[in-house]
PDB file of C-alpha atoms in Angstrom:
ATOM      1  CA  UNK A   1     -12.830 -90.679 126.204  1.00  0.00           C
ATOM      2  CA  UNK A   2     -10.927 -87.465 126.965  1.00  0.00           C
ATOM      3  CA  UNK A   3      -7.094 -89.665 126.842  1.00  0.00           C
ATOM      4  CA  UNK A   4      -4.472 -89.463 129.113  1.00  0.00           C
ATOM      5  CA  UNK A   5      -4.247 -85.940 130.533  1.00  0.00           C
ATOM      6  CA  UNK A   6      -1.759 -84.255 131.910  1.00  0.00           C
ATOM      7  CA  UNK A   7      -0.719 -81.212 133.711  1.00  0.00           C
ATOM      8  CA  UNK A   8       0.549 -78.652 133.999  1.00  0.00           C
ATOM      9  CA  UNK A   9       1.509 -78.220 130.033  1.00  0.00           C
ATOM     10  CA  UNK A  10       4.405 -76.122 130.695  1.00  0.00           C
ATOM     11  CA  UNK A  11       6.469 -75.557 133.638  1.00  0.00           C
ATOM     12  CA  UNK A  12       8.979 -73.056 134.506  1.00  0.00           C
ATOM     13  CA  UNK A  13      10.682 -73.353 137.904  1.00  0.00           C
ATOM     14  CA  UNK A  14      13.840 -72.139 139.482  1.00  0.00           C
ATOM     15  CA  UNK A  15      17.047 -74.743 140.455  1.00  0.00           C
ATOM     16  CA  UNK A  16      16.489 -76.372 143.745  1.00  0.00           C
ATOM     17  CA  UNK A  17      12.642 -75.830 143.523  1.00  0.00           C
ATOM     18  CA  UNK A  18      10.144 -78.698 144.138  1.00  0.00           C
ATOM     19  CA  UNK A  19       8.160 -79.617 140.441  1.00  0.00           C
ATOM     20  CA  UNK A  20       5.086 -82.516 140.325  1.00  0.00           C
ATOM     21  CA  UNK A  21       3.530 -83.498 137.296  1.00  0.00           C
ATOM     22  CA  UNK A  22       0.105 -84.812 136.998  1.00  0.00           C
ATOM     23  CA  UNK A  23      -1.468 -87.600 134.755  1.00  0.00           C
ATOM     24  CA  UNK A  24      -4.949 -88.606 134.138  1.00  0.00           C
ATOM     25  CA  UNK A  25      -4.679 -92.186 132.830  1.00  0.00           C
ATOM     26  CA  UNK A  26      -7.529 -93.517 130.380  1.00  0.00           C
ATOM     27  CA  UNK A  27     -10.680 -94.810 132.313  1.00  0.00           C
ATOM     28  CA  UNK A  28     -10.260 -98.633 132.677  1.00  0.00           C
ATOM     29  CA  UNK A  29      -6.658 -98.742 132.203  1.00  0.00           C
ATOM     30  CA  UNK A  30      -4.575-100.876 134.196  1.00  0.00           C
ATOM     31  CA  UNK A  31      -1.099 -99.960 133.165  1.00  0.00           C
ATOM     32  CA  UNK A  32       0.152 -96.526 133.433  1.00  0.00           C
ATOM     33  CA  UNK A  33       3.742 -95.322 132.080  1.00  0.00           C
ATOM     34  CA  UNK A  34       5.819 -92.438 133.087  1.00  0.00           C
ATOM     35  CA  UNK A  35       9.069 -90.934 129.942  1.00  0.00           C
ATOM     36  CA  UNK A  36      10.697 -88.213 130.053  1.00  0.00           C
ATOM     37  CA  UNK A  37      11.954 -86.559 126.372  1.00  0.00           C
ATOM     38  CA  UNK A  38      15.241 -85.330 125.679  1.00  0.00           C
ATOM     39  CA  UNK A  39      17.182 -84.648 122.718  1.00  0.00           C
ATOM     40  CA  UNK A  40      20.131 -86.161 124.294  1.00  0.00           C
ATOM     41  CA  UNK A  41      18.996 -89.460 125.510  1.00  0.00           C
ATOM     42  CA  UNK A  42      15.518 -89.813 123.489  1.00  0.00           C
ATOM     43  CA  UNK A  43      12.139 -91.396 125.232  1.00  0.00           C
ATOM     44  CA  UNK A  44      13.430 -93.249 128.495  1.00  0.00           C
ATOM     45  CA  UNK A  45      11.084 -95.500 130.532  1.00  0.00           C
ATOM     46  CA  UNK A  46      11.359 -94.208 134.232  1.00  0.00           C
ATOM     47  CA  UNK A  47       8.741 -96.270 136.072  1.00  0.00           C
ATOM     48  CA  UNK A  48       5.840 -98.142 135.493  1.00  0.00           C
ATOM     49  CA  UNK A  49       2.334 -99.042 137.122  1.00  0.00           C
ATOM     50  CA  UNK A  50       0.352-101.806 137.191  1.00  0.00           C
ATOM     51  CA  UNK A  51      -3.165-101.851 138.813  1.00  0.00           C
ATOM     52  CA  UNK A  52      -1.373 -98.749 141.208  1.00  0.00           C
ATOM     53  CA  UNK A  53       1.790-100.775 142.016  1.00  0.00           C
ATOM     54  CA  UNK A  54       4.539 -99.840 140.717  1.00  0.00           C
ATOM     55  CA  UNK A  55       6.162-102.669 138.677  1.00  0.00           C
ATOM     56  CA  UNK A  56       9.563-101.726 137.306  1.00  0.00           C
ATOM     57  CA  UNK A  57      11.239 -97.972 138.246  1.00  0.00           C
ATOM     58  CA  UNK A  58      14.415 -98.902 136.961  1.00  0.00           C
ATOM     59  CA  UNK A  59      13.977 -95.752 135.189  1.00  0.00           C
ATOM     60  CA  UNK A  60      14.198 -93.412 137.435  1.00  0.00           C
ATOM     61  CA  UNK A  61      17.622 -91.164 137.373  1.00  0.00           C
ATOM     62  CA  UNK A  62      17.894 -90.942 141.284  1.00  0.00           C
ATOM     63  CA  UNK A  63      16.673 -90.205 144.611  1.00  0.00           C
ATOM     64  CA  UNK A  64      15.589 -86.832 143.969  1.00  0.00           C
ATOM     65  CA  UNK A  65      12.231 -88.149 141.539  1.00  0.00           C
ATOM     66  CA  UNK A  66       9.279 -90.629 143.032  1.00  0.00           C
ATOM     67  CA  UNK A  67       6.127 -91.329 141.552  1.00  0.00           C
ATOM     68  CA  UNK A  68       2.939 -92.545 142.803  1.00  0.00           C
ATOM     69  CA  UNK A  69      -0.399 -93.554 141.830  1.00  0.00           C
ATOM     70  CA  UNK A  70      -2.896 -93.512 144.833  1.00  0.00           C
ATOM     71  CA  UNK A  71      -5.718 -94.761 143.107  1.00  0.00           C
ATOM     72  CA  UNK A  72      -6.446 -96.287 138.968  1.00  0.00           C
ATOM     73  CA  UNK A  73      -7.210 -92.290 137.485  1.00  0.00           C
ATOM     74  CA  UNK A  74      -4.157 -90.269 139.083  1.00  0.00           C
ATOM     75  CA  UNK A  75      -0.434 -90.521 139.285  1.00  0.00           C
ATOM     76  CA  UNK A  76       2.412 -88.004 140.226  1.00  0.00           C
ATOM     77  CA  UNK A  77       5.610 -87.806 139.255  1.00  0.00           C
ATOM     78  CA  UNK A  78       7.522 -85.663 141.628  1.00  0.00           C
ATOM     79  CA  UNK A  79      10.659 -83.897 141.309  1.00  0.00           C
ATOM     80  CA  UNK A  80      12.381 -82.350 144.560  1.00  0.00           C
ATOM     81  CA  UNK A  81      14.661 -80.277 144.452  1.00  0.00           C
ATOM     82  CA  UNK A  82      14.830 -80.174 140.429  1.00  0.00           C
ATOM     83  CA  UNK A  83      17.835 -79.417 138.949  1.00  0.00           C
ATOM     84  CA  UNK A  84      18.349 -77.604 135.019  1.00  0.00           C
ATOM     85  CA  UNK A  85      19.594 -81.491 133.715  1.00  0.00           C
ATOM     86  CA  UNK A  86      15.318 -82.198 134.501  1.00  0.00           C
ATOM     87  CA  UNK A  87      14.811 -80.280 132.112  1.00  0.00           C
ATOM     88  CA  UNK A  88      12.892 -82.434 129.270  1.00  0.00           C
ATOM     89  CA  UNK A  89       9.214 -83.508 128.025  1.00  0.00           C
ATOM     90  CA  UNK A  90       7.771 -85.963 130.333  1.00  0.00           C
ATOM     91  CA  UNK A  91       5.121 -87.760 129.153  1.00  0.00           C
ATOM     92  CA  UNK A  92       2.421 -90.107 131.003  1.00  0.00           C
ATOM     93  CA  UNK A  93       1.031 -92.881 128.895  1.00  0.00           C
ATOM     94  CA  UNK A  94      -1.729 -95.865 129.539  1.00  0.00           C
ATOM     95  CA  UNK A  95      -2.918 -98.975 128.159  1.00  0.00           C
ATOM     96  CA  UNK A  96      -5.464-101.545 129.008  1.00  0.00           C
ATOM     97  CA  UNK A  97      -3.102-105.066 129.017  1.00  0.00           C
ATOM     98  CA  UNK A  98       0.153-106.453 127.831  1.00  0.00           C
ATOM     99  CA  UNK A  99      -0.157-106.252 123.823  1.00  0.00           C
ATOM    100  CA  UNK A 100      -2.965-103.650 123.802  1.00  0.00           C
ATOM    101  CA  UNK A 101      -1.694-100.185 122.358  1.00  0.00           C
ATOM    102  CA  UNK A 102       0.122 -97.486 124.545  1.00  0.00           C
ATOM    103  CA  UNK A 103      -1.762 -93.771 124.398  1.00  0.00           C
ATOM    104  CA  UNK A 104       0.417 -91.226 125.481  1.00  0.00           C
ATOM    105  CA  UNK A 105      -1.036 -87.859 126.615  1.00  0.00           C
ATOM    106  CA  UNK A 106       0.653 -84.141 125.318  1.00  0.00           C
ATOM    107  CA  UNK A 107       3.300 -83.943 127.421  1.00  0.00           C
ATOM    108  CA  UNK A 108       4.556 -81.928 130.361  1.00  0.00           C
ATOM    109  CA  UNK A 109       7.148 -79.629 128.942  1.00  0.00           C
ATOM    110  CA  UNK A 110       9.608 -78.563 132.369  1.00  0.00           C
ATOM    111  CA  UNK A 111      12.354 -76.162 132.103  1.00  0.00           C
ATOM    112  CA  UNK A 112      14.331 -75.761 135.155  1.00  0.00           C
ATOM    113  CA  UNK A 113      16.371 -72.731 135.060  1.00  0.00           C
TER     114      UNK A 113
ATOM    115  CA  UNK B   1      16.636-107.329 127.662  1.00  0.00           C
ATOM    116  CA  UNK B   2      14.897-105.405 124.858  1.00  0.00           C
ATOM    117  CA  UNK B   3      16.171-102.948 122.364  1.00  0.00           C
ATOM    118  CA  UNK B   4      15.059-101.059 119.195  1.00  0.00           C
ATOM    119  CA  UNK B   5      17.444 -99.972 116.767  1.00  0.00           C
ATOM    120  CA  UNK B   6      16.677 -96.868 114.468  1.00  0.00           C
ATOM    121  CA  UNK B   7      19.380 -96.602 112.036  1.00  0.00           C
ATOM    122  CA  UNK B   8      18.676 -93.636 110.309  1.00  0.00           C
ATOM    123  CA  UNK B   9      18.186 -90.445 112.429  1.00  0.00           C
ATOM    124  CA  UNK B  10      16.400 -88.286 108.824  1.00  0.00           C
ATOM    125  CA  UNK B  11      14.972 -90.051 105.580  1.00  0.00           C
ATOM    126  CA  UNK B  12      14.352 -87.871 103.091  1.00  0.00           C
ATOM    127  CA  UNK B  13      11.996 -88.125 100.546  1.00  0.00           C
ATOM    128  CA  UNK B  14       9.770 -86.630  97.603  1.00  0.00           C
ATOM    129  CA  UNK B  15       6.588 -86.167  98.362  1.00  0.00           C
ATOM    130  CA  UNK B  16       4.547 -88.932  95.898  1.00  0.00           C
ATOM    131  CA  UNK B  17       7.069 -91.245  96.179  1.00  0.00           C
ATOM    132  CA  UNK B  18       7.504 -94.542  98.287  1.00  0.00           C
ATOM    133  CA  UNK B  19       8.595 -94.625 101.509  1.00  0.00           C
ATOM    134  CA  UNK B  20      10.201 -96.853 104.279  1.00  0.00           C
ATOM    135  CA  UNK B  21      11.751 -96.123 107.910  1.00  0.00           C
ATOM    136  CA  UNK B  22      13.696 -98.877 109.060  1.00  0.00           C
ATOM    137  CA  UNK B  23      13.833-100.465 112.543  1.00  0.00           C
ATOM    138  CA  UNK B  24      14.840-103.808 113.719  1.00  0.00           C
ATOM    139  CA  UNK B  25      14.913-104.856 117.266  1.00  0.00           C
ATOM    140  CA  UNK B  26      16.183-107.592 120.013  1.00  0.00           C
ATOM    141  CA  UNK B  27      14.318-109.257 122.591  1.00  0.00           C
ATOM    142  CA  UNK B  28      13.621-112.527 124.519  1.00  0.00           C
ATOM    143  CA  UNK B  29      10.219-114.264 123.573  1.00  0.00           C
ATOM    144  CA  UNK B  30       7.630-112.835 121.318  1.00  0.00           C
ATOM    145  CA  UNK B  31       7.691-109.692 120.327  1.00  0.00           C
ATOM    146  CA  UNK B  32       5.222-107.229 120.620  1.00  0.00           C
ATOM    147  CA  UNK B  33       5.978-104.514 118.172  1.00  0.00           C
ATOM    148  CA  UNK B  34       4.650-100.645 117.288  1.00  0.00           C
ATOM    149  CA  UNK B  35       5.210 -97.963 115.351  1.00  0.00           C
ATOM    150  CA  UNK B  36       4.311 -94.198 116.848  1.00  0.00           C
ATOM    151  CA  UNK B  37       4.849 -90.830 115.124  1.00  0.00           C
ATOM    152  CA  UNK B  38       5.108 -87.322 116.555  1.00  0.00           C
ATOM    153  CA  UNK B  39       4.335 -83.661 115.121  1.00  0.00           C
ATOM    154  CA  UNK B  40       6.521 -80.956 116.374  1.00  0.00           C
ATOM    155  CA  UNK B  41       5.715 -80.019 120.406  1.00  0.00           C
ATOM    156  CA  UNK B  42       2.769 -83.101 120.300  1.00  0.00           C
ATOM    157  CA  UNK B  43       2.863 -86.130 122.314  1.00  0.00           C
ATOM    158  CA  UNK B  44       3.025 -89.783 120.773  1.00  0.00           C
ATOM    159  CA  UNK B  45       0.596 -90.941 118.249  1.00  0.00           C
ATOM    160  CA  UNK B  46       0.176 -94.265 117.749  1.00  0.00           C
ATOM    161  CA  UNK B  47      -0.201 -95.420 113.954  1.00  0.00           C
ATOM    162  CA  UNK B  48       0.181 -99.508 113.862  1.00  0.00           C
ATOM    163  CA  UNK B  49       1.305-102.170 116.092  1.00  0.00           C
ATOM    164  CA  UNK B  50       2.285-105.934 115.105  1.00  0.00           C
ATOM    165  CA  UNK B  51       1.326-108.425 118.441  1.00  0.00           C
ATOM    166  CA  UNK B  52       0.491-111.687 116.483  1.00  0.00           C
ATOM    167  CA  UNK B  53      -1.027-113.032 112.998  1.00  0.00           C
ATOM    168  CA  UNK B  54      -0.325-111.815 109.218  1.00  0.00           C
ATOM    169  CA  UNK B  55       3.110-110.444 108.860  1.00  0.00           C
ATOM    170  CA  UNK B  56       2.011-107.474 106.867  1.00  0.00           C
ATOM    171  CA  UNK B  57       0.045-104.673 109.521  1.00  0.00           C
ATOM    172  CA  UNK B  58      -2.171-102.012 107.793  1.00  0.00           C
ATOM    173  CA  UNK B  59      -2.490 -98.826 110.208  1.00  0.00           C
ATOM    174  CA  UNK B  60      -3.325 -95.619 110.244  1.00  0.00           C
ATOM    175  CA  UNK B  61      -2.880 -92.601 107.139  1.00  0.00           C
ATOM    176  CA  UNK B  62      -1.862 -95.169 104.491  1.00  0.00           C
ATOM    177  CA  UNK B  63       0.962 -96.761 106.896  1.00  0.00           C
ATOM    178  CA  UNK B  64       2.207-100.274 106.988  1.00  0.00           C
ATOM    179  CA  UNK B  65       4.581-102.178 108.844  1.00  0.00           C
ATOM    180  CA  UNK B  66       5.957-105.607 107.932  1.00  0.00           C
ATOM    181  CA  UNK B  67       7.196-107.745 110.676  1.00  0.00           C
ATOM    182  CA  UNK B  68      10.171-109.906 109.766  1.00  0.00           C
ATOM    183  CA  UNK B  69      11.047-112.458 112.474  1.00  0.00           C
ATOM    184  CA  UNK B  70      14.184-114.278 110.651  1.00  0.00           C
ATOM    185  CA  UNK B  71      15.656-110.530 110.054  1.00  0.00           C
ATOM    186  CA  UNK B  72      14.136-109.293 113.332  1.00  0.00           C
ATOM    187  CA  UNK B  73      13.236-106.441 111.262  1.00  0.00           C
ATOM    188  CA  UNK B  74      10.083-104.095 111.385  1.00  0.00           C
ATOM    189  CA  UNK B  75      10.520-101.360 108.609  1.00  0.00           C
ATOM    190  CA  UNK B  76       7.584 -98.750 108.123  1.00  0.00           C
ATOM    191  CA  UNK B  77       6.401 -98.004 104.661  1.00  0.00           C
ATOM    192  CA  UNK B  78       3.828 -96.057 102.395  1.00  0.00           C
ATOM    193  CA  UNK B  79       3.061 -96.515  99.109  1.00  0.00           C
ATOM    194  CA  UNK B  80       3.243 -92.525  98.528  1.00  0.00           C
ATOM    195  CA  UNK B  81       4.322 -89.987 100.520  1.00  0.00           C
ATOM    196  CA  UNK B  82       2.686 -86.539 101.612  1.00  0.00           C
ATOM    197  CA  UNK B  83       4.235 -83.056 102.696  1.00  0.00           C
ATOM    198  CA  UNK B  84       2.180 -83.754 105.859  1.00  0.00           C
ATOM    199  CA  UNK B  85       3.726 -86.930 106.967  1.00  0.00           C
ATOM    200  CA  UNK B  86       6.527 -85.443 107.810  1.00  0.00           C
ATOM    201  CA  UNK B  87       7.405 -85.468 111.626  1.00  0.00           C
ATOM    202  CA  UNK B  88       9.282 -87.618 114.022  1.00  0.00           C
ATOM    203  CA  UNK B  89       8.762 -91.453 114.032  1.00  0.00           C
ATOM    204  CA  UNK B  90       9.625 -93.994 116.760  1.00  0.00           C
ATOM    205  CA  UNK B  91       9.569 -98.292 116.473  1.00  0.00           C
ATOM    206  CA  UNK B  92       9.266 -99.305 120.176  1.00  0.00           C
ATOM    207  CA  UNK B  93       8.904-103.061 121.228  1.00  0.00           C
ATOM    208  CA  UNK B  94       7.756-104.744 124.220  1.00  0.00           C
ATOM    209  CA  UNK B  95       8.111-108.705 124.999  1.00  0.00           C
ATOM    210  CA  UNK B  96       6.205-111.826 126.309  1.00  0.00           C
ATOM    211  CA  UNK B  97       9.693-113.303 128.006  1.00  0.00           C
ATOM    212  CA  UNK B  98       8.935-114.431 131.627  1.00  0.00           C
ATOM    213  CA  UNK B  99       5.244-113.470 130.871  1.00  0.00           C
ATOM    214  CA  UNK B 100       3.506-110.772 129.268  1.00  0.00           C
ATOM    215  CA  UNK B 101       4.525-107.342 130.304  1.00  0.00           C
ATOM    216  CA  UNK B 102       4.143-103.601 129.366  1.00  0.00           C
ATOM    217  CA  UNK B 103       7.092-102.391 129.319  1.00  0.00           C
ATOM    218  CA  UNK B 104       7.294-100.638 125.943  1.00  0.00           C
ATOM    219  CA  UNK B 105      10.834 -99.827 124.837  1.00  0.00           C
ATOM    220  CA  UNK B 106      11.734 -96.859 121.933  1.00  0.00           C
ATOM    221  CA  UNK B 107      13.887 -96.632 119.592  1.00  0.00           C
ATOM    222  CA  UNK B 108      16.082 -93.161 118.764  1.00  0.00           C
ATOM    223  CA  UNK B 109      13.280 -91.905 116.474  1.00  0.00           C
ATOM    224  CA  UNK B 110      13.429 -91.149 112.994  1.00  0.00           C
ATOM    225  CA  UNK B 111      12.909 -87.649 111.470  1.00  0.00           C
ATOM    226  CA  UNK B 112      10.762 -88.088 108.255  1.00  0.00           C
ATOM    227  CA  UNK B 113      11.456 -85.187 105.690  1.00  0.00           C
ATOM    228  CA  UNK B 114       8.732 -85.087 102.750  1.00  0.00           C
ATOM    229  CA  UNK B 115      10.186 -82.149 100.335  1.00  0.00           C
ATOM    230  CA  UNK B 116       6.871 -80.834  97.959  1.00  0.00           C
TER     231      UNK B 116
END
């Protein structure tokens, strides 16, 4: 299996602009995971699927991000408008079941300037 | 709710000799425990994890984790360390409490220094 994939790598977009980040979850995976990476606060949880509901987005930092996951092999995290404090590593991540292991994919790396 | 606690942001260490990153954590029910290292501009890696069984987890590169449940502990440890493990390591912990769930919570991270 390829992983989790993601795109785009690397991101550069302008204050106020709208950003969406795309993730590729393992084949037969039922869970899928959305963190974002900064120095500051470390690996936060922002939302969670489970079989393309969305279980727990406790995570998420306000109005201005949604996620969704139309079908079990894509998700979007969204971003609109994006603001420099976005600004982090946000990773997508999937497992098969409670207890099973967690693969995380490379990372979206966003700079909003 | 859950938490990891990483109590040493850098461990520092000579490359041959033994070494251990600590982490302990709190959480309702059983925990479900891992261990996940990351190079410079990578994503996560997963090395070991501890769900249920012998206390003492063998995982990947020479790593192992032993899962203390009276000390709520989970410290990561080689026998003898390389230049090349050095990088960034996170504990995370998920928990069965109102029923198995996913949600995998990370410590701080760790930054493991090997010096040649």
């Amino acid at each position: 299996d390829a992983g989790v994939i993601q795109s785009p790598r690397h991101e550069v977009t302008e204050m106020g602009q709208e950003v969406t980040l795309r993730c590729k979850p393992i084949s037969g995976h039922d869970y899928l995971f959305w963190y974002r990476q900064t120095m500051m606060r470390g690996l936060e949880l922002l939302i969670y699927f489970n079989n393309n509901v969305p279980i727990d987005d406790s995570g998420m930092p306000e109005d201005r991000f949604s996620a969704k996951m139309p079908n079990a092999s894509f998700s979007t995290l969204k971003i609109q408008p994006s603001e420099p404090r976005d600004s982090a590593v946000y990773f997508c991540a999937s497992s098969a079941r409670p207890g099973n292991t967690i693969y995380f994919g490379e990372g979206s790396w966003l700079t909003v300037v | 709710a859950q938490s990891v606690a990483q109590p040493e942001d850098q461990v520092n260490v000579a490359e041959g000799n033994p070494l251990t990153v600590k982490c302990t954590y709190s959480v309702s029910g059983n925990p479900y425990l891992f261990w996940y290292v990351q190079y410079p501009n990578r994503g996560l890696q997963f090395l070991l994890k501890y769900i249920t069984g012998d206390n003492l987890v063998k995982g990947s590169y020479g790593f192992e984790a032993e899962f203390n449940k009276s000390q709520t502990s989970f410290h990561l440890k080689k026998p003898s360390a390389l230049v090349s493990d050095s990088a960034l390591y996170f504990c995370a912990v998920s928990s069965t409490y109102g029923g198995a769930t996913n949600k995998l919570i990370f410590g701080t991270g760790t930054l493991l220094a090997v010096q040649p």
